[in-house]
XYZ file of C-alpha atoms in Angstrom:
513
model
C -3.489 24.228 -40.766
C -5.315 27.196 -39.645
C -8.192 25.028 -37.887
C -5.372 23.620 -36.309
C -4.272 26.785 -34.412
C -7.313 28.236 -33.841
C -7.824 25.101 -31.958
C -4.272 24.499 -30.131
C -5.005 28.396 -29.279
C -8.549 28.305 -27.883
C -6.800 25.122 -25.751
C -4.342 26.945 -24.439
C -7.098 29.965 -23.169
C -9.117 26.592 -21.575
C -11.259 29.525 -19.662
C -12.944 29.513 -16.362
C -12.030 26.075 -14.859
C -9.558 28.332 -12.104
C -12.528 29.649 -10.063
C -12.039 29.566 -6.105
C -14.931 28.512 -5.091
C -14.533 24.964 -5.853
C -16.307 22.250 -3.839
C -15.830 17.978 -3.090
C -18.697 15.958 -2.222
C -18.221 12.645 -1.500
C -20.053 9.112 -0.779
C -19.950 5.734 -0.539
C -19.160 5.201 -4.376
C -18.449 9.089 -5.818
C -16.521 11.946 -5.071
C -17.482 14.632 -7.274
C -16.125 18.652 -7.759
C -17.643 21.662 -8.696
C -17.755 25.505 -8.687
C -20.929 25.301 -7.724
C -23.625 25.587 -4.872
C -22.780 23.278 -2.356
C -26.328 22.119 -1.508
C -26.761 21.278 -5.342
C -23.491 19.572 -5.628
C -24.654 17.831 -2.189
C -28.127 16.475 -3.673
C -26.686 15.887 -7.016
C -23.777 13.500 -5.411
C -26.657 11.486 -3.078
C -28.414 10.953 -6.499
C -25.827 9.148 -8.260
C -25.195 7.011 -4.757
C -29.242 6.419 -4.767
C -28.615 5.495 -8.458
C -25.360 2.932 -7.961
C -27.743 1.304 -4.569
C -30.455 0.908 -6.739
C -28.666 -1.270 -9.482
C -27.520 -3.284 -6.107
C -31.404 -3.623 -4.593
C -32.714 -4.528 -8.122
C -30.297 -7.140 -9.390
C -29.310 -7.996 -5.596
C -25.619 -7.655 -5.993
C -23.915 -6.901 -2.464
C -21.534 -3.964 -1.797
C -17.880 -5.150 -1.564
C -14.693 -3.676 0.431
C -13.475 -0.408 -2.002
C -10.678 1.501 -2.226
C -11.970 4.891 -1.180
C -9.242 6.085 -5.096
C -11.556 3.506 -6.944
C -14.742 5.106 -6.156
C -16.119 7.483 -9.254
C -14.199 10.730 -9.617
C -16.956 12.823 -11.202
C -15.281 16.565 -12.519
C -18.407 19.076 -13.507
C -17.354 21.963 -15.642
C -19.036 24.717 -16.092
C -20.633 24.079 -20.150
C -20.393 21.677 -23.064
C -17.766 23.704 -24.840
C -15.357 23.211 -21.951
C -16.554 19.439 -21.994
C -15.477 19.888 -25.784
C -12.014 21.402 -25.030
C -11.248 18.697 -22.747
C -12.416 16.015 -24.797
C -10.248 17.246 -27.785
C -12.919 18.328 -30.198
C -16.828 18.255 -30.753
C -17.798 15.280 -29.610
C -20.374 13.986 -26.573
C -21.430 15.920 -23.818
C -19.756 14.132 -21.312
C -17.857 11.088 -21.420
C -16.289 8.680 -18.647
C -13.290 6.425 -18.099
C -13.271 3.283 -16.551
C -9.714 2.574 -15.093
C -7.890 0.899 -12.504
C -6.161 4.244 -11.527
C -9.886 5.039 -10.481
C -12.633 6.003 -12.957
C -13.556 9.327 -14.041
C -16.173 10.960 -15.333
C -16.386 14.588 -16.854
C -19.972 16.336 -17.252
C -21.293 20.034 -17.969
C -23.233 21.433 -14.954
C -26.914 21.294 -15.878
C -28.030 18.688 -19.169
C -25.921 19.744 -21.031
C -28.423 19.881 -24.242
C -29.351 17.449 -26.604
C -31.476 14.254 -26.425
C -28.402 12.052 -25.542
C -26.923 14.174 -22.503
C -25.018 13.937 -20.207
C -26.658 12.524 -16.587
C -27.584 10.298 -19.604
C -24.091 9.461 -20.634
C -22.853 8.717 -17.014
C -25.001 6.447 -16.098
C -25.022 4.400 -19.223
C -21.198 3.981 -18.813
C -21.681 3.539 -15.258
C -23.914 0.506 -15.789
C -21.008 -0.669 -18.070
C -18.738 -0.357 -15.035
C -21.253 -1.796 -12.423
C -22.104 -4.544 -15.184
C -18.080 -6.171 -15.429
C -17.733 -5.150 -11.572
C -20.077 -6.978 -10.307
C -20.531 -10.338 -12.208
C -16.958 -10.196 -13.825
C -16.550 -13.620 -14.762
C -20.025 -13.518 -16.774
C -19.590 -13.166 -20.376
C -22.438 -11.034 -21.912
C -23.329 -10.587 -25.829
C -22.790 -7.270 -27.067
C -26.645 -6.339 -27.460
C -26.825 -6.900 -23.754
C -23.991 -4.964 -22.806
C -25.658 -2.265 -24.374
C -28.940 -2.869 -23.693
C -28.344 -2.967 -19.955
C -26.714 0.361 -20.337
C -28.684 2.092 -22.259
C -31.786 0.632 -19.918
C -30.363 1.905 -16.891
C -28.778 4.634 -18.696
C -32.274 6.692 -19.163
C -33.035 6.569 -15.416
C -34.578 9.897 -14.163
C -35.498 11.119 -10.946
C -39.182 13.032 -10.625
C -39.818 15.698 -8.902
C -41.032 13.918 -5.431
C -37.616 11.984 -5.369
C -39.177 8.674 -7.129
C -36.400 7.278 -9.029
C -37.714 5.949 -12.773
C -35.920 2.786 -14.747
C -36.621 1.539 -17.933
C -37.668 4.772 -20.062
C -37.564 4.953 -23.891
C -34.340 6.136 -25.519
C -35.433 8.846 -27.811
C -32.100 9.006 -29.026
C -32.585 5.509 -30.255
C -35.758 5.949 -32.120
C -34.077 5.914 -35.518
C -32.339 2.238 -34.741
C -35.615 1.386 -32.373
C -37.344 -1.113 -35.047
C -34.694 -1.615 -38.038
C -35.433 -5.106 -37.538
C -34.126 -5.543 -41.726
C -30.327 -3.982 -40.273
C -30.497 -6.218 -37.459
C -32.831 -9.312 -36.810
C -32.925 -11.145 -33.661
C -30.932 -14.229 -35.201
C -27.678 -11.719 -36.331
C -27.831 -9.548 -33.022
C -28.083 -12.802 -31.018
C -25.017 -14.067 -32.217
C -22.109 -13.994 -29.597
C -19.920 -12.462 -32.706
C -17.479 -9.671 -32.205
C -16.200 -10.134 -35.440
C -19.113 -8.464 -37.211
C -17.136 -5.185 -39.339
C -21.012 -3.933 -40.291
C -22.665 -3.302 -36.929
C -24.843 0.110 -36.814
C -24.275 1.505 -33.719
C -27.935 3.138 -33.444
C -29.721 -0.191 -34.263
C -27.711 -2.451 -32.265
C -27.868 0.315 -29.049
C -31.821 0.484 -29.992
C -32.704 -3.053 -30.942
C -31.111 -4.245 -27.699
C -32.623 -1.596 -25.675
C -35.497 -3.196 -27.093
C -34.828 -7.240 -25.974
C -33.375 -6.194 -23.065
C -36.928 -4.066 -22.404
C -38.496 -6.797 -23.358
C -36.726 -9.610 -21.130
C -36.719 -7.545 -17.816
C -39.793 -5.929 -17.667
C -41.892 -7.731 -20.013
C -42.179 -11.254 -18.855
C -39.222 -12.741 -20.404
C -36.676 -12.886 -17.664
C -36.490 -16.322 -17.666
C -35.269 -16.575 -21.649
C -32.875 -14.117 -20.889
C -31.156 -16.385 -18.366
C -31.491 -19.095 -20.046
C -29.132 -17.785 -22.882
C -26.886 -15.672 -20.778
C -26.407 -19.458 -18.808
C -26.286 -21.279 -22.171
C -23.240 -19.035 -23.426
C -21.672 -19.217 -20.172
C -21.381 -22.756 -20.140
C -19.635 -23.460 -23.428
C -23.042 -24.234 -25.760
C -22.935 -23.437 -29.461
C -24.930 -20.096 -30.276
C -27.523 -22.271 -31.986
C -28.341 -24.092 -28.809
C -28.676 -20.768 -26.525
C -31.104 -19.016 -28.747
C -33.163 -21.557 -28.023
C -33.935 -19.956 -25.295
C -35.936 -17.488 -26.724
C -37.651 -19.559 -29.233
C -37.972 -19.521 -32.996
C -35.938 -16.241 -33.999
C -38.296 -15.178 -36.533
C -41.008 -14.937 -34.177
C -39.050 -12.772 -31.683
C -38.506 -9.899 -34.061
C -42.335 -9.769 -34.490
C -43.107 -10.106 -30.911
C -40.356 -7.314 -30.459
C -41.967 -5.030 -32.622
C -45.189 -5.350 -31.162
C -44.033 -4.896 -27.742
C -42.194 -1.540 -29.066
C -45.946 -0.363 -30.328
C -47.728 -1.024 -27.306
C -47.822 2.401 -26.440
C -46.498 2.847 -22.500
C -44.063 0.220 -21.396
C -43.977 -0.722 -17.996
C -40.980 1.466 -15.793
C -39.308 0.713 -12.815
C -40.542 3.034 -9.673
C -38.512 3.290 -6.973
C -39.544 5.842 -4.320
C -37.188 8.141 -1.953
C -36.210 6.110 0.958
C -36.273 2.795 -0.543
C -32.701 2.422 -0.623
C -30.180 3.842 1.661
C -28.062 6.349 0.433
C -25.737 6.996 3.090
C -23.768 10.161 4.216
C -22.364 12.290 1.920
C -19.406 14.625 3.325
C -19.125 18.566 1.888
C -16.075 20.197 2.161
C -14.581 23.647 0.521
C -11.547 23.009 -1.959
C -8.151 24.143 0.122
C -6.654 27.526 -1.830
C -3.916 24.948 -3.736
C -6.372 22.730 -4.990
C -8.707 25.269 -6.158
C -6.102 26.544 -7.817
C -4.103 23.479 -9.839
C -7.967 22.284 -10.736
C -8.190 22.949 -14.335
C -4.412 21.319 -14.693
C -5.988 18.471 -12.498
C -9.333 17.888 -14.792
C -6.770 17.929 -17.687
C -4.274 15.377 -15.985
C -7.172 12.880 -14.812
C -8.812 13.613 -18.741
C -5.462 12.243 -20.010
C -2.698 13.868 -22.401
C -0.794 13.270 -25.598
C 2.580 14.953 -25.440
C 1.731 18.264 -26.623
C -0.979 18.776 -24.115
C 1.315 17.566 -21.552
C 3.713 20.335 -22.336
C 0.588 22.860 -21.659
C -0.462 21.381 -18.748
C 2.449 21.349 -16.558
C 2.608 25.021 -17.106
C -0.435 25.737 -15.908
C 0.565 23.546 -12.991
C 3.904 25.008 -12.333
C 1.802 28.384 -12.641
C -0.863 27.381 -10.139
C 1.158 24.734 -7.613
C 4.146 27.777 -7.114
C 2.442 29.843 -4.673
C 1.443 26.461 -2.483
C 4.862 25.047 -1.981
C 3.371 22.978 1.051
C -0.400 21.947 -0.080
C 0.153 18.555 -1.059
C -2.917 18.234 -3.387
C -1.204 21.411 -5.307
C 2.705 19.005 -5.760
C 0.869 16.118 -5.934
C -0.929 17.816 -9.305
C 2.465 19.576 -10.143
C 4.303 16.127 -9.916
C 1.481 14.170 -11.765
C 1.749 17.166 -14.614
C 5.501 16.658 -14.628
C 5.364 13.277 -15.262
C 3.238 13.144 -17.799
C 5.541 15.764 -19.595
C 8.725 13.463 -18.810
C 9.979 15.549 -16.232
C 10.691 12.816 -14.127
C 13.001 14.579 -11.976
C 10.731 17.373 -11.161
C 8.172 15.224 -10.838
C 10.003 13.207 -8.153
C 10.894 16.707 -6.305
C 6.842 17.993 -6.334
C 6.060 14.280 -4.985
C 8.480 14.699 -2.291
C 7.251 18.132 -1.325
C 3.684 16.728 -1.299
C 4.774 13.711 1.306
C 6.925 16.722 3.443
C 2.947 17.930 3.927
C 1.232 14.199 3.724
C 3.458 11.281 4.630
C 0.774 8.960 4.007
C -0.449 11.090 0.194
C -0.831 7.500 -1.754
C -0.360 9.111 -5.109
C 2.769 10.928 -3.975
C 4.212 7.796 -2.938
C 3.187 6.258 -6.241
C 4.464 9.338 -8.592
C 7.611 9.131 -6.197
C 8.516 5.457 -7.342
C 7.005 5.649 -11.034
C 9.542 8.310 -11.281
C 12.468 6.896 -10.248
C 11.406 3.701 -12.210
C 11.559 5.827 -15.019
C 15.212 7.388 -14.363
C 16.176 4.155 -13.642
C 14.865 2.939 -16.829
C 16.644 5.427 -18.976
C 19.880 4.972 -17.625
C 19.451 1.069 -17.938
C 19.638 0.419 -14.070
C 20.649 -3.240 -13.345
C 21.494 -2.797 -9.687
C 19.096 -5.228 -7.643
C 19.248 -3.126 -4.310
C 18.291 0.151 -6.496
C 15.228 -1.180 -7.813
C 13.938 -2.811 -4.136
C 14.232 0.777 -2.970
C 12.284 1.904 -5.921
C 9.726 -0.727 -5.621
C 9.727 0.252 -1.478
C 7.266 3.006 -2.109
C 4.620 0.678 -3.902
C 4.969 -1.276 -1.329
C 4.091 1.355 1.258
C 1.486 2.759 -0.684
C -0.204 -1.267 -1.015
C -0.328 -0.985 3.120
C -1.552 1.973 3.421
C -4.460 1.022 1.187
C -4.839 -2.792 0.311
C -8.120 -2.371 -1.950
C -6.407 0.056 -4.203
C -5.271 -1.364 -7.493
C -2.283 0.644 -8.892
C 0.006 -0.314 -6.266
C -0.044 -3.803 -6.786
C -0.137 -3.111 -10.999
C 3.329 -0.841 -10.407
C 5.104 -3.512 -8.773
C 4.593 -5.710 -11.025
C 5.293 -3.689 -14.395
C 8.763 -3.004 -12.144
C 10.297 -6.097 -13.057
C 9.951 -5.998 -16.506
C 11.231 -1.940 -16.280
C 14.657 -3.696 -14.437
C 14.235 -6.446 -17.242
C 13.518 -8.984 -14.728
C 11.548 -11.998 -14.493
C 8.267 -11.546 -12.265
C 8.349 -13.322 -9.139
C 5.187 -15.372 -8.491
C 4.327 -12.561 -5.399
C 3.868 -9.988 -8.021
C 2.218 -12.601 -10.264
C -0.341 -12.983 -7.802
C -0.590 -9.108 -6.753
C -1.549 -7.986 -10.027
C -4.193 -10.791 -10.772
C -5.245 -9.215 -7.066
C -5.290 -5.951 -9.004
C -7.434 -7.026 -11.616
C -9.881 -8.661 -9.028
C -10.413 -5.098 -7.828
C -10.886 -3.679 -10.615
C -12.292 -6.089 -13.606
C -14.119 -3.390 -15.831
C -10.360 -2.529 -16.900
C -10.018 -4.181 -19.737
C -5.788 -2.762 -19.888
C -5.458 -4.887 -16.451
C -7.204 -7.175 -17.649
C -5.732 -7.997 -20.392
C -2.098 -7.952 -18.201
C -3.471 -10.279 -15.817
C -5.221 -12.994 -18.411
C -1.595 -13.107 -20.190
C 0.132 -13.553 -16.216
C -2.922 -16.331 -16.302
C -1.534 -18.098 -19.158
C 1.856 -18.348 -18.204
C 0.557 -19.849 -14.727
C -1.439 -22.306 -17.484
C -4.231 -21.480 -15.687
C -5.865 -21.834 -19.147
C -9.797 -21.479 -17.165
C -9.240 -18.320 -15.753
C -6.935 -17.238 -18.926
C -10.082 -17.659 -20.771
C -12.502 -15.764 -18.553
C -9.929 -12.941 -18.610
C -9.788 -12.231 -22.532
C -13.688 -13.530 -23.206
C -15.140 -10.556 -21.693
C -12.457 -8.318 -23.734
C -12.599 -10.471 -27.095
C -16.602 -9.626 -26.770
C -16.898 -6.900 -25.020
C -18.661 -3.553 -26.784
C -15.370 -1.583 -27.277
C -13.280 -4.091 -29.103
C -11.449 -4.095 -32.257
C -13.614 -6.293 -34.746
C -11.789 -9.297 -37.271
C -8.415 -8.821 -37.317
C -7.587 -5.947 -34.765
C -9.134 -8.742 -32.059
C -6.648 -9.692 -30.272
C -8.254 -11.056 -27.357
C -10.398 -13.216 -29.709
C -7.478 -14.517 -31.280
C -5.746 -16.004 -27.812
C -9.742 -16.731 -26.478
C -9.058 -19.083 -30.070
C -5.606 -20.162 -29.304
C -6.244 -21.085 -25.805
C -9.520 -23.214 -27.343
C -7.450 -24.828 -29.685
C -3.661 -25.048 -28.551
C -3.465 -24.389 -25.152
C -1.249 -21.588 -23.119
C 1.280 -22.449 -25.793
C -0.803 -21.185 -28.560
C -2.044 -18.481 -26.670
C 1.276 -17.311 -25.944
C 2.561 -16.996 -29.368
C -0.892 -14.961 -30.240
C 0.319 -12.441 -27.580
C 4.097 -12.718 -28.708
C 3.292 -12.078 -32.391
C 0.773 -8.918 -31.612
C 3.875 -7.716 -29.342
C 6.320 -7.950 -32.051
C 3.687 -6.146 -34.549
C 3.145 -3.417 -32.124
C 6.753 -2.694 -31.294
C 7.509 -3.103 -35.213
C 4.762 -0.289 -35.551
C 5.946 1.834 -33.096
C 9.772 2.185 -34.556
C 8.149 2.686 -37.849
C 5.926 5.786 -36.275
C 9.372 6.935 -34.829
C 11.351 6.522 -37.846
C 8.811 8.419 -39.705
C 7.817 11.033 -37.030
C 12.388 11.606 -37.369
């Protein structure tokens, strides 16, 4: 009890995030903020764009159209303990979200500390998110997922701008050659179901294959399998690719003894980086920022009661900024306010008729009053679905538009029409590395029977690195279905986890009363 309010009380002081002197820098891919020097946040920002166009020059994966809200919202505070108070405890130095709202990243300003930190972090879970945007109907096994990551994620600039790939993980060593905890023929296995998997070995050992594949001579095994999954053969068959199993663990450890392994080099001015604009925070959103970094982290209800103070606090003095309301009507929202938050949203269009996320807060709020006060008028709800609409054409790459009008129908308890069908599996085309849209769309998929794309939509969930293992695999379980039954099948997988999950949510509220 007393940990408890030392913590909810060292929250509530959340220190120095409410300096003036904050600054954007933004690129082709990034938009990042700091109280910081602006050249620094300037050369930091054209790093991480050299870093995203490198992944595109080496694996020769094209730029597409994007959504200038889906590039990477990068937030650097000031230390790791206000990384720590943001994340809700002791826990990594920085951490990232991958969303269709937009993806966001939070990191201290300078390393950060530690073996594993955070320029580290970033860019591992950025090579997650360039990984499922960029081949999104590719299934990978989990070792490669991480592998890939943690490959890229060690990248590291020297000090004459040459850009270095492929270094060792320290932070692995301990998992590096525990070739007893996992041998090649268990970590090959496409098998999400696997309760006993040691984070450090499997992060490690696939560090190591992957290693091994790209830069040691093996590319063409590595295809081989990736192909051999992808096209429906049994596990057995696409190991082949690498040859007898037993063998690879000793030619794995070997290659981890060799002493140096071979980098990637890629010098300043091999890849374009393009132009990255500067510009000074305005006075009201200098001044909602730490309510912001706290909105975009994400909050339970008792942080969202905190929050909107400090955003009623910082947004009052700014009645016409509309980055100040739009914070103030975000904060609101999040607290159930959805009045106020519809009243901050219209201040912030009075100053920005075409602010996207005030149009968007605008309408998710009066969804929400709508919803409460069980709202079956048809005209009511086009209005309310009107500013989705005119937030989708003032930005047609941008995902949440197209995800709100959708989830609409089922707010007014209404059937989907196919035109919202169709603009949320648009949605999740834009953004793929969400596995929440994802998910939406592959079930939208199944009740099209498009049972082929269905499939491709839950695969990448059912084995992706973040999901629940046996039971709590839900995506496995209609990837299954869909195998062995159909959309049918499928559909009564996602019925029956629907009726658990509401089951378990009166329970919690019939316990929490």
């Amino acid at each position: 009890m007393l940990r408890k309010l030392f913590l909810s009380a060292a929250f509530l002081v959340a220190p120095s995030l409410a300096h003036a002197d904050w600054y954007e820098a933004s690129s082709k891919h990034f938009v990042v903020y700091a109280d910081k020097d602006p050249g620094k946040l300037k050369t930091y920002t054209e790093q991480l764009e050299r870093f995203d166009q490198t992944l595109r020059f080496l694996t020769g994966t094209p730029d597409k159209p994007l959504s200038p809200l889906l590039r990477v919202h990068v937030y650097i505070l000031s230390n790791v303990g206000e990384i720590e108070k943001l994340y809700g405890g002791s826990g990594p130095a920085g951490f990232f979200n991958a969303r269709a709202t937009g993806s966001v990243a939070f990191v201290p300003d300078g390393d950060g500390g530690g073996m594993l930190d955070a320029q580290t972090i970033l860019q591992h879970e950025y090579g997650h998110s360039f990984m499922f945007s960029s081949w999104p109907s590719i299934v990978f096994p989990k070792w490669f997922v991480e592998g890939f990551a943690e490959f890229v994620g060690t990248a590291f600039y020297r000090s004459d701008g040459t850009l270095i790939i492929g270094k060792n993980p320290d932070y692995r060593s301990y998992g590096l050659m525990r070739t007893a905890q996992m041998p090649a023929e268990r970590m090959l296995r496409l098998d999400p179901k696997d309760k006993d998997l040691d984070t450090q070995t499997l992060y490690g050992r696939g560090w190591l294959l992957t290693h091994y594949t790209i830069l040691g001579g093996h590319a063409d095994q590595l295809v081989g399998y990736i192909k051999a999954i992808n096209e429906g053969k049994s596990i057995d068959e696409a190991n082949k690719a690498f040859g007898p199993l037993d063998r690879l663990d000793g030619k794995l450890n070997s290659y981890a003894q060799r002493g140096t392994l071979p980098t990637i080099r890629v010098e300043a001015g091999k890849v374009p980086v393009g132009e990255v604009k500067m510009r000074a925070l305005t006075g009201g959103e200098a001044a909602t920022m730490k309510a912001r970094i706290y909105s975009q982290r994400g909050v339970d209800p008792e942080r969202a009661r905190t929050v909107v103070e400090w955003a009623r606090r910082a947004a009052a003095p700014y009645p016409n900024d509309a980055a100040a309301q739009n914070e103030l009507a975000e904060a609101e929202f999040d607290a159930g306010n959805h009045a106020a938050a519809e009243a901050a949203a219209d201040r912030a269009l009075a100053a920005d008729p075409e602010s996207i996320h005030a149009l968007l807060y605008k309408g998710m709020a009066q969804m929400e009053i709508a919803k409460a006060a069980k709202e079956r008028d048809a005209a009511k709800w086009k209005a309310i679905r009107s500013w989705f609409v005119k937030a989708n054409r003032l930005d047609t790459e941008y995902s949440q538009p197209l995800i709100l009008y959708y989830q609409s129908f089922a707010a007014a308890d209404q059937a989907a029409p196919k035109t919202a069908q169709d603009g949320l599996i648009g949605a999740y085309v834009k953004a793929p590395y969400d596995d929440g849209l994802r998910f939406m769309a592959g079930e939208v998929l199944i009740r099209q029977n498009n049972v082929p794309a269905a499939r491709i939509a839950f695969e990448k969930i059912a084995y992706g690195p973040h999901e629940g293992a046996g039971e709590n695999n839900v995506a496995l379980k209609v990837v299954t279905a869909l195998d062995g039954g159909g959309s049918d099948a499928a559909l009564k997988v996602l019925d029956d986890a629907q009726a658990e999950a509401r089951k378990k949510g009166e329970d919690a509220r019939k316990k929490g009363g």
